[in-house]
Amino acid sequence: MRIDIVTIFPEFFRVLDLSLLGKARQTGLIEVTAHDLRDFTHDRHRTVDDTPYGGGAGMVMKPEPWGEALDAIVGDGASDALLVVPSPAGEPFTQQLARELAAEEHLVFACGRYEGIDQRVVDHYATRMRVRLISLGDYVLNGGEVAVMAMIEAAGRLVPGVVGNPESLVEESHEGGLLEYPSYTKPAAWRELEVPPVLLSGNHGAIAAWRREQQLERTRRVRPELLD
Ligand SMILES: CC(C)N1CCN(Cc2ccc(Cn3ccc4ccc(-c5n[nH]c(N)c5C#N)cc43)cc2)CC1
């Protein structure tokens, strides 16, 4: 999988050199490149924003730098890449959407700032490639970078070979539509809190049944709408 990120804060994504994704990059499973949008400006101040037509608060990101940056990544014609634009107005990011992103060969993330990116950028690239506006959740961020980091982590870990033991991806929260069961490790007793005895029983059938019941109880209590 190839991932390109366009942002005015490319250093924000240095953290992707660490942990699982860092290893996936070293092995070539996932190739991540962060591009500085300001490298595609031509004025002394490397301007990427301007005042909104129609008035209103804040600034809007100019279309020209975005056009040059995205063309440098996907060329000047049609592209099979998927352009992901984090936006408060986007479709909700879910585990299912993470699976869909994980199946893509080439993802291009457009990280907006200020009040967002001139609409014509999305409108233009929608004539040349698939474009999805995606929201991390119903709260307001200052830009797209945090959302892109979450999307890359959620999708990247689903790419075959990135997570050592693929079984660990199966019984997770939101896999199978339920929240995950509680986990325990040694010691068996800690600050007078005991590990549930069934987990020490060696009875794998009873353990599986207990874990399923824990998933159902936790989902009923915390996220009942997932059971609809
Ligand atoms: C009336 C007028 C003053 N209002 C002004 C605020 N407008 C909404 C508004 C609010 C903040 C931002 C900042 N921003 C810039 C690019 C960008 C990308 C993603 C997100 C983002 N926020 N929350 C998420 N879940 C996101 C995702 N994914 C936020 C972004 C951009 C836009 C609504 C209009």
PDB file of C-alpha atoms and ligand atoms in Angstrom:
ATOM      1  CA  MET A   1       0.000   0.000   0.000  1.00  0.00           C
ATOM      2  CA  ARG A   2       1.157   3.493  -0.916  1.00  0.00           C
ATOM      3  CA  ILE A   3       0.049   6.423   1.255  1.00  0.00           C
ATOM      4  CA  ASP A   4       0.610  10.078   0.343  1.00  0.00           C
ATOM      5  CA  ILE A   5      -0.310  12.859   2.736  1.00  0.00           C
ATOM      6  CA  VAL A   6      -0.521  16.532   1.780  1.00  0.00           C
ATOM      7  CA  THR A   7      -0.328  18.882   4.767  1.00  0.00           C
ATOM      8  CA  ILE A   8       1.193  22.160   5.968  1.00  0.00           C
ATOM      9  CA  PHE A   9       2.573  20.184   8.930  1.00  0.00           C
ATOM     10  CA  PRO A  10       4.526  17.281   7.367  1.00  0.00           C
ATOM     11  CA  GLU A  11       6.580  16.843  10.528  1.00  0.00           C
ATOM     12  CA  PHE A  12       3.369  15.882  12.296  1.00  0.00           C
ATOM     13  CA  PHE A  13       3.636  12.477  10.605  1.00  0.00           C
ATOM     14  CA  ARG A  14       7.177  11.675  11.771  1.00  0.00           C
ATOM     15  CA  VAL A  15       5.530   9.558  14.463  1.00  0.00           C
ATOM     16  CA  LEU A  16       4.598   7.070  11.717  1.00  0.00           C
ATOM     17  CA  ASP A  17       8.278   6.059  11.693  1.00  0.00           C
ATOM     18  CA  LEU A  18       7.646   4.375  15.047  1.00  0.00           C
ATOM     19  CA  SER A  19       5.831   1.213  16.175  1.00  0.00           C
ATOM     20  CA  LEU A  20       4.012  -1.230  13.915  1.00  0.00           C
ATOM     21  CA  LEU A  21       3.684   1.175  11.035  1.00  0.00           C
ATOM     22  CA  GLY A  22       7.372   1.966  11.264  1.00  0.00           C
ATOM     23  CA  LYS A  23       8.146  -1.721  10.816  1.00  0.00           C
ATOM     24  CA  ALA A  24       5.643  -1.987   7.951  1.00  0.00           C
ATOM     25  CA  ARG A  25       7.414   0.898   6.256  1.00  0.00           C
ATOM     26  CA  GLN A  26      10.820  -0.728   6.716  1.00  0.00           C
ATOM     27  CA  THR A  27       9.562  -3.972   5.195  1.00  0.00           C
ATOM     28  CA  GLY A  28       7.970  -2.084   2.316  1.00  0.00           C
ATOM     29  CA  LEU A  29       4.452  -3.285   3.196  1.00  0.00           C
ATOM     30  CA  ILE A  30       3.317   0.315   3.531  1.00  0.00           C
ATOM     31  CA  GLU A  31       5.012   3.307   1.884  1.00  0.00           C
ATOM     32  CA  VAL A  32       4.134   6.649   3.523  1.00  0.00           C
ATOM     33  CA  THR A  33       5.181  10.051   2.173  1.00  0.00           C
ATOM     34  CA  ALA A  34       4.182  13.400   3.711  1.00  0.00           C
ATOM     35  CA  HIS A  35       4.263  16.349   1.286  1.00  0.00           C
ATOM     36  CA  ASP A  36       4.459  19.977   2.432  1.00  0.00           C
ATOM     37  CA  LEU A  37       1.687  21.920   0.696  1.00  0.00           C
ATOM     38  CA  ARG A  38       3.820  25.075   0.936  1.00  0.00           C
ATOM     39  CA  ASP A  39       6.342  23.475  -1.437  1.00  0.00           C
ATOM     40  CA  PHE A  40       3.698  23.996  -4.126  1.00  0.00           C
ATOM     41  CA  THR A  41       3.376  27.758  -3.630  1.00  0.00           C
ATOM     42  CA  HIS A  42       5.354  30.367  -5.562  1.00  0.00           C
ATOM     43  CA  ASP A  43       5.158  33.545  -3.524  1.00  0.00           C
ATOM     44  CA  ARG A  44       7.687  34.762  -0.999  1.00  0.00           C
ATOM     45  CA  HIS A  45       5.371  34.006   1.923  1.00  0.00           C
ATOM     46  CA  ARG A  46       4.430  30.521   0.635  1.00  0.00           C
ATOM     47  CA  THR A  47       0.742  31.483   0.963  1.00  0.00           C
ATOM     48  CA  VAL A  48      -1.798  28.651   1.156  1.00  0.00           C
ATOM     49  CA  ASP A  49      -4.919  30.510   2.340  1.00  0.00           C
ATOM     50  CA  ASP A  50      -7.061  33.520   1.582  1.00  0.00           C
ATOM     51  CA  THR A  51     -10.289  35.179   2.728  1.00  0.00           C
ATOM     52  CA  PRO A  52     -13.592  33.412   1.949  1.00  0.00           C
ATOM     53  CA  TYR A  53     -15.774  34.589  -0.938  1.00  0.00           C
ATOM     54  CA  GLY A  54     -19.120  35.683   0.507  1.00  0.00           C
ATOM     55  CA  GLY A  55     -17.454  36.831   3.723  1.00  0.00           C
ATOM     56  CA  GLY A  56     -17.419  35.041   7.063  1.00  0.00           C
ATOM     57  CA  ALA A  57     -14.869  34.212   9.708  1.00  0.00           C
ATOM     58  CA  GLY A  58     -11.544  32.564   9.092  1.00  0.00           C
ATOM     59  CA  MET A  59      -9.565  31.725   5.961  1.00  0.00           C
ATOM     60  CA  VAL A  60      -9.992  29.154   3.200  1.00  0.00           C
ATOM     61  CA  MET A  61      -7.178  27.111   1.645  1.00  0.00           C
ATOM     62  CA  LYS A  62      -6.398  28.266  -1.909  1.00  0.00           C
ATOM     63  CA  PRO A  63      -7.026  25.741  -4.729  1.00  0.00           C
ATOM     64  CA  GLU A  64      -3.835  26.362  -6.728  1.00  0.00           C
ATOM     65  CA  PRO A  65      -1.295  24.825  -4.312  1.00  0.00           C
ATOM     66  CA  TRP A  66      -3.600  21.859  -3.813  1.00  0.00           C
ATOM     67  CA  GLY A  67      -3.862  21.321  -7.546  1.00  0.00           C
ATOM     68  CA  GLU A  68      -0.092  21.359  -7.977  1.00  0.00           C
ATOM     69  CA  ALA A  69       0.495  19.122  -4.970  1.00  0.00           C
ATOM     70  CA  LEU A  70      -2.110  16.515  -5.911  1.00  0.00           C
ATOM     71  CA  ASP A  71      -1.066  16.490  -9.582  1.00  0.00           C
ATOM     72  CA  ALA A  72       2.525  15.867  -8.436  1.00  0.00           C
ATOM     73  CA  ILE A  73       1.226  12.726  -6.675  1.00  0.00           C
ATOM     74  CA  VAL A  74      -1.425  11.323  -9.044  1.00  0.00           C
ATOM     75  CA  GLY A  75      -0.352  12.884 -12.361  1.00  0.00           C
ATOM     76  CA  ASP A  76      -2.547  15.066 -14.544  1.00  0.00           C
ATOM     77  CA  GLY A  77      -5.152  12.552 -15.718  1.00  0.00           C
ATOM     78  CA  ALA A  78      -7.383   9.859 -14.239  1.00  0.00           C
ATOM     79  CA  SER A  79      -6.085   7.959 -11.219  1.00  0.00           C
ATOM     80  CA  ASP A  80      -7.010   4.728  -9.444  1.00  0.00           C
ATOM     81  CA  ALA A  81      -5.906   6.234  -6.116  1.00  0.00           C
ATOM     82  CA  LEU A  82      -8.512   7.134  -3.519  1.00  0.00           C
ATOM     83  CA  LEU A  83      -8.421  10.751  -2.348  1.00  0.00           C
ATOM     84  CA  VAL A  84      -9.490  10.968   1.310  1.00  0.00           C
ATOM     85  CA  VAL A  85     -10.401  14.419   2.597  1.00  0.00           C
ATOM     86  CA  PRO A  86     -10.982  14.592   6.364  1.00  0.00           C
ATOM     87  CA  SER A  87     -13.865  16.972   7.009  1.00  0.00           C
ATOM     88  CA  PRO A  88     -16.417  17.769   9.737  1.00  0.00           C
ATOM     89  CA  ALA A  89     -18.958  17.264   6.944  1.00  0.00           C
ATOM     90  CA  GLY A  90     -17.630  13.826   6.023  1.00  0.00           C
ATOM     91  CA  GLU A  91     -19.092  10.337   6.402  1.00  0.00           C
ATOM     92  CA  PRO A  92     -18.314   8.812   9.821  1.00  0.00           C
ATOM     93  CA  PHE A  93     -15.037   6.902  10.076  1.00  0.00           C
ATOM     94  CA  THR A  94     -15.831   3.363  11.261  1.00  0.00           C
ATOM     95  CA  GLN A  95     -14.071   0.017  11.445  1.00  0.00           C
ATOM     96  CA  GLN A  96     -15.837  -0.931   8.224  1.00  0.00           C
ATOM     97  CA  LEU A  97     -14.442   2.177   6.540  1.00  0.00           C
ATOM     98  CA  ALA A  98     -10.999   1.289   7.919  1.00  0.00           C
ATOM     99  CA  ARG A  99     -11.349  -2.108   6.227  1.00  0.00           C
ATOM    100  CA  GLU A 100     -12.254  -0.395   2.962  1.00  0.00           C
ATOM    101  CA  LEU A 101      -9.238   1.907   3.168  1.00  0.00           C
ATOM    102  CA  ALA A 102      -7.004  -1.076   4.018  1.00  0.00           C
ATOM    103  CA  ALA A 103      -8.021  -2.697   0.734  1.00  0.00           C
ATOM    104  CA  GLU A 104      -6.801   0.262  -1.340  1.00  0.00           C
ATOM    105  CA  GLU A 105      -3.502   0.150  -3.235  1.00  0.00           C
ATOM    106  CA  HIS A 106      -2.951   3.920  -3.094  1.00  0.00           C
ATOM    107  CA  LEU A 107      -4.423   6.370  -0.588  1.00  0.00           C
ATOM    108  CA  VAL A 108      -3.940  10.134  -0.852  1.00  0.00           C
ATOM    109  CA  PHE A 109      -4.906  12.151   2.240  1.00  0.00           C
ATOM    110  CA  ALA A 110      -5.596  15.897   1.912  1.00  0.00           C
ATOM    111  CA  CYS A 111      -5.182  17.540   5.315  1.00  0.00           C
ATOM    112  CA  GLY A 112      -7.036  20.828   5.403  1.00  0.00           C
ATOM    113  CA  ARG A 113      -6.572  23.596   7.935  1.00  0.00           C
ATOM    114  CA  TYR A 114      -8.218  26.972   8.633  1.00  0.00           C
ATOM    115  CA  GLU A 115     -11.907  26.720   7.570  1.00  0.00           C
ATOM    116  CA  GLY A 116     -11.157  24.019   5.036  1.00  0.00           C
ATOM    117  CA  ILE A 117     -10.087  23.609   1.408  1.00  0.00           C
ATOM    118  CA  ASP A 118     -11.672  25.507  -1.537  1.00  0.00           C
ATOM    119  CA  GLN A 119     -14.549  23.252  -2.672  1.00  0.00           C
ATOM    120  CA  ARG A 120     -13.311  23.290  -6.265  1.00  0.00           C
ATOM    121  CA  VAL A 121     -10.404  21.029  -5.283  1.00  0.00           C
ATOM    122  CA  VAL A 122     -12.801  18.218  -4.318  1.00  0.00           C
ATOM    123  CA  ASP A 123     -15.038  18.976  -7.299  1.00  0.00           C
ATOM    124  CA  HIS A 124     -12.106  18.883  -9.746  1.00  0.00           C
ATOM    125  CA  TYR A 125     -10.498  15.684  -8.456  1.00  0.00           C
ATOM    126  CA  ALA A 126     -13.873  13.943  -8.282  1.00  0.00           C
ATOM    127  CA  THR A 127     -13.786  14.070 -12.116  1.00  0.00           C
ATOM    128  CA  ARG A 128     -10.468  12.201 -12.141  1.00  0.00           C
ATOM    129  CA  MET A 129     -10.534   9.822  -9.208  1.00  0.00           C
ATOM    130  CA  ARG A 130     -12.626   8.536  -6.312  1.00  0.00           C
ATOM    131  CA  VAL A 131     -12.934  11.097  -3.516  1.00  0.00           C
ATOM    132  CA  ARG A 132     -14.307  10.440  -0.004  1.00  0.00           C
ATOM    133  CA  LEU A 133     -14.916  13.080   2.657  1.00  0.00           C
ATOM    134  CA  ILE A 134     -14.530  11.340   6.026  1.00  0.00           C
ATOM    135  CA  SER A 135     -15.154  12.636   9.550  1.00  0.00           C
ATOM    136  CA  LEU A 136     -13.320  11.212  12.551  1.00  0.00           C
ATOM    137  CA  GLY A 137     -16.301  11.987  14.789  1.00  0.00           C
ATOM    138  CA  ASP A 138     -18.861  14.543  15.923  1.00  0.00           C
ATOM    139  CA  TYR A 139     -16.450  17.029  17.461  1.00  0.00           C
ATOM    140  CA  VAL A 140     -14.426  19.884  16.001  1.00  0.00           C
ATOM    141  CA  LEU A 141     -10.697  19.595  15.265  1.00  0.00           C
ATOM    142  CA  ASN A 142      -8.416  22.349  13.971  1.00  0.00           C
ATOM    143  CA  GLY A 143      -7.383  20.434  10.883  1.00  0.00           C
ATOM    144  CA  GLY A 144      -7.225  17.078   9.196  1.00  0.00           C
ATOM    145  CA  GLU A 145      -3.887  15.780  10.516  1.00  0.00           C
ATOM    146  CA  VAL A 146      -5.170  14.088  13.691  1.00  0.00           C
ATOM    147  CA  ALA A 147      -7.940  12.443  11.685  1.00  0.00           C
ATOM    148  CA  VAL A 148      -5.493  11.210   9.031  1.00  0.00           C
ATOM    149  CA  MET A 149      -3.215   9.778  11.720  1.00  0.00           C
ATOM    150  CA  ALA A 150      -6.150   7.821  13.154  1.00  0.00           C
ATOM    151  CA  MET A 151      -7.262   6.614   9.731  1.00  0.00           C
ATOM    152  CA  ILE A 152      -3.750   5.496   8.770  1.00  0.00           C
ATOM    153  CA  GLU A 153      -3.345   3.599  12.037  1.00  0.00           C
ATOM    154  CA  ALA A 154      -6.797   1.967  11.846  1.00  0.00           C
ATOM    155  CA  ALA A 155      -6.407   0.969   8.193  1.00  0.00           C
ATOM    156  CA  GLY A 156      -2.664   0.245   8.295  1.00  0.00           C
ATOM    157  CA  ARG A 157      -3.003  -2.387  11.025  1.00  0.00           C
ATOM    158  CA  LEU A 158      -5.507  -4.255   8.839  1.00  0.00           C
ATOM    159  CA  VAL A 159      -3.065  -4.552   5.927  1.00  0.00           C
ATOM    160  CA  PRO A 160      -2.012  -8.235   5.765  1.00  0.00           C
ATOM    161  CA  GLY A 161       1.414  -8.732   7.331  1.00  0.00           C
ATOM    162  CA  VAL A 162       1.453  -5.518   9.382  1.00  0.00           C
ATOM    163  CA  VAL A 163       0.153  -7.078  12.602  1.00  0.00           C
ATOM    164  CA  GLY A 164       2.217 -10.164  13.525  1.00  0.00           C
ATOM    165  CA  ASN A 165      -0.665 -12.313  14.743  1.00  0.00           C
ATOM    166  CA  PRO A 166      -3.734 -11.742  12.482  1.00  0.00           C
ATOM    167  CA  GLU A 167      -5.888 -13.562  15.053  1.00  0.00           C
ATOM    168  CA  SER A 168      -5.489 -10.557  17.338  1.00  0.00           C
ATOM    169  CA  LEU A 169      -7.452  -8.518  14.801  1.00  0.00           C
ATOM    170  CA  VAL A 170     -10.484 -10.747  15.023  1.00  0.00           C
ATOM    171  CA  GLU A 171     -11.674 -10.368  18.636  1.00  0.00           C
ATOM    172  CA  GLU A 172     -11.333  -6.615  18.875  1.00  0.00           C
ATOM    173  CA  SER A 173     -13.878  -3.992  19.687  1.00  0.00           C
ATOM    174  CA  HIS A 174     -16.102  -3.362  16.672  1.00  0.00           C
ATOM    175  CA  GLU A 175     -14.878  -6.488  14.885  1.00  0.00           C
ATOM    176  CA  GLY A 176     -18.003  -8.670  14.654  1.00  0.00           C
ATOM    177  CA  GLY A 177     -20.096  -5.693  15.751  1.00  0.00           C
ATOM    178  CA  LEU A 178     -19.483  -6.094  19.494  1.00  0.00           C
ATOM    179  CA  LEU A 179     -17.167  -4.361  21.949  1.00  0.00           C
ATOM    180  CA  GLU A 180     -14.209  -6.384  23.186  1.00  0.00           C
ATOM    181  CA  TYR A 181     -14.183  -8.485  26.363  1.00  0.00           C
ATOM    182  CA  PRO A 182     -11.971  -7.410  29.328  1.00  0.00           C
ATOM    183  CA  SER A 183      -8.384  -8.734  29.306  1.00  0.00           C
ATOM    184  CA  TYR A 184      -6.193  -9.887  32.196  1.00  0.00           C
ATOM    185  CA  THR A 185      -2.606 -11.060  32.681  1.00  0.00           C
ATOM    186  CA  LYS A 186      -0.333 -12.082  35.570  1.00  0.00           C
ATOM    187  CA  PRO A 187      -0.409 -11.742  38.549  1.00  0.00           C
ATOM    188  CA  ALA A 188      -3.608 -13.676  39.337  1.00  0.00           C
ATOM    189  CA  ALA A 189      -4.235 -11.275  42.257  1.00  0.00           C
ATOM    190  CA  TRP A 190      -3.392  -7.578  42.273  1.00  0.00           C
ATOM    191  CA  ARG A 191      -4.396  -5.071  44.986  1.00  0.00           C
ATOM    192  CA  GLU A 192      -6.952  -7.621  46.215  1.00  0.00           C
ATOM    193  CA  LEU A 193      -8.476  -7.876  42.716  1.00  0.00           C
ATOM    194  CA  GLU A 194      -8.664 -11.433  41.385  1.00  0.00           C
ATOM    195  CA  VAL A 195      -8.642 -12.564  37.742  1.00  0.00           C
ATOM    196  CA  PRO A 196     -12.057 -14.145  36.915  1.00  0.00           C
ATOM    197  CA  PRO A 197     -11.581 -17.854  37.869  1.00  0.00           C
ATOM    198  CA  VAL A 198     -12.954 -19.117  34.537  1.00  0.00           C
ATOM    199  CA  LEU A 199      -9.871 -17.674  32.809  1.00  0.00           C
ATOM    200  CA  LEU A 200      -7.629 -19.836  35.002  1.00  0.00           C
ATOM    201  CA  SER A 201      -9.766 -22.981  34.487  1.00  0.00           C
ATOM    202  CA  GLY A 202      -8.225 -24.198  31.245  1.00  0.00           C
ATOM    203  CA  ASN A 203     -11.773 -24.914  30.067  1.00  0.00           C
ATOM    204  CA  HIS A 204     -11.629 -23.273  26.625  1.00  0.00           C
ATOM    205  CA  GLY A 205     -15.342 -23.721  25.955  1.00  0.00           C
ATOM    206  CA  ALA A 206     -16.266 -22.023  29.225  1.00  0.00           C
ATOM    207  CA  ILE A 207     -13.696 -19.270  28.556  1.00  0.00           C
ATOM    208  CA  ALA A 208     -15.110 -18.590  25.078  1.00  0.00           C
ATOM    209  CA  ALA A 209     -18.672 -18.493  26.475  1.00  0.00           C
ATOM    210  CA  TRP A 210     -17.641 -16.145  29.305  1.00  0.00           C
ATOM    211  CA  ARG A 211     -15.855 -13.819  26.851  1.00  0.00           C
ATOM    212  CA  ARG A 212     -18.875 -13.726  24.515  1.00  0.00           C
ATOM    213  CA  GLU A 213     -21.156 -12.884  27.443  1.00  0.00           C
ATOM    214  CA  GLN A 214     -18.758 -10.141  28.517  1.00  0.00           C
ATOM    215  CA  GLN A 215     -18.841  -8.697  24.986  1.00  0.00           C
ATOM    216  CA  LEU A 216     -22.637  -8.721  24.931  1.00  0.00           C
ATOM    217  CA  GLU A 217     -22.964  -7.228  28.422  1.00  0.00           C
ATOM    218  CA  ARG A 218     -20.410  -4.489  27.709  1.00  0.00           C
ATOM    219  CA  THR A 219     -22.016  -3.659  24.349  1.00  0.00           C
ATOM    220  CA  ARG A 220     -25.530  -3.568  25.878  1.00  0.00           C
ATOM    221  CA  ARG A 221     -24.260  -1.222  28.622  1.00  0.00           C
ATOM    222  CA  VAL A 222     -21.933   1.103  26.648  1.00  0.00           C
ATOM    223  CA  ARG A 223     -23.095   0.976  23.011  1.00  0.00           C
ATOM    224  CA  PRO A 224     -26.639  -0.502  22.854  1.00  0.00           C
ATOM    225  CA  GLU A 225     -27.130   0.903  19.368  1.00  0.00           C
ATOM    226  CA  LEU A 226     -24.540  -1.570  18.034  1.00  0.00           C
ATOM    227  CA  LEU A 227     -27.005  -4.362  18.849  1.00  0.00           C
ATOM    228  CA  ASP A 228     -29.823  -2.935  16.670  1.00  0.00           C
TER     229      ASP A 228
HETATM  230  C1  LIG B   1     -20.081  29.398  10.427  1.00  0.00           C
HETATM  231  C2  LIG B   1     -18.582  29.198  10.365  1.00  0.00           C
HETATM  232  C3  LIG B   1     -17.833  30.222  11.175  1.00  0.00           C
HETATM  233  N1  LIG B   1     -18.292  27.818  10.812  1.00  0.00           N
HETATM  234  C4  LIG B   1     -16.882  27.631  11.126  1.00  0.00           C
HETATM  235  C5  LIG B   1     -16.548  26.201  11.420  1.00  0.00           C
HETATM  236  N2  LIG B   1     -17.007  25.357  10.326  1.00  0.00           N
HETATM  237  C6  LIG B   1     -16.737  23.956  10.573  1.00  0.00           C
HETATM  238  C7  LIG B   1     -15.251  23.724  10.661  1.00  0.00           C
HETATM  239  C8  LIG B   1     -14.667  23.425  11.871  1.00  0.00           C
HETATM  240  C9  LIG B   1     -13.290  23.208  11.952  1.00  0.00           C
HETATM  241  C10 LIG B   1     -12.517  23.297  10.816  1.00  0.00           C
HETATM  242  C11 LIG B   1     -11.053  23.075  10.909  1.00  0.00           C
HETATM  243  N3  LIG B   1     -10.648  22.106   9.887  1.00  0.00           N
HETATM  244  C12 LIG B   1      -9.967  22.429   8.756  1.00  0.00           C
HETATM  245  C13 LIG B   1      -9.773  21.263   8.041  1.00  0.00           C
HETATM  246  C14 LIG B   1     -10.341  20.194   8.777  1.00  0.00           C
HETATM  247  C15 LIG B   1     -10.454  18.827   8.547  1.00  0.00           C
HETATM  248  C16 LIG B   1     -11.130  18.043   9.460  1.00  0.00           C
HETATM  249  C17 LIG B   1     -11.705  18.628  10.595  1.00  0.00           C
HETATM  250  C18 LIG B   1     -12.490  17.826  11.539  1.00  0.00           C
HETATM  251  N4  LIG B   1     -13.126  18.369  12.609  1.00  0.00           N
HETATM  252  N5  LIG B   1     -13.779  17.405  13.263  1.00  0.00           N
HETATM  253  C19 LIG B   1     -13.595  16.221  12.656  1.00  0.00           C
HETATM  254  N6  LIG B   1     -14.135  15.025  13.051  1.00  0.00           N
HETATM  255  C20 LIG B   1     -12.772  16.451  11.546  1.00  0.00           C
HETATM  256  C21 LIG B   1     -12.353  15.399  10.688  1.00  0.00           C
HETATM  257  N7  LIG B   1     -12.044  14.490  10.055  1.00  0.00           N
HETATM  258  C22 LIG B   1     -11.565  19.993  10.835  1.00  0.00           C
HETATM  259  C23 LIG B   1     -10.892  20.763   9.928  1.00  0.00           C
HETATM  260  C24 LIG B   1     -13.094  23.585   9.593  1.00  0.00           C
HETATM  261  C25 LIG B   1     -14.476  23.815   9.526  1.00  0.00           C
HETATM  262  C26 LIG B   1     -18.438  25.489  10.099  1.00  0.00           C
HETATM  263  C27 LIG B   1     -18.731  26.914   9.748  1.00  0.00           C
END
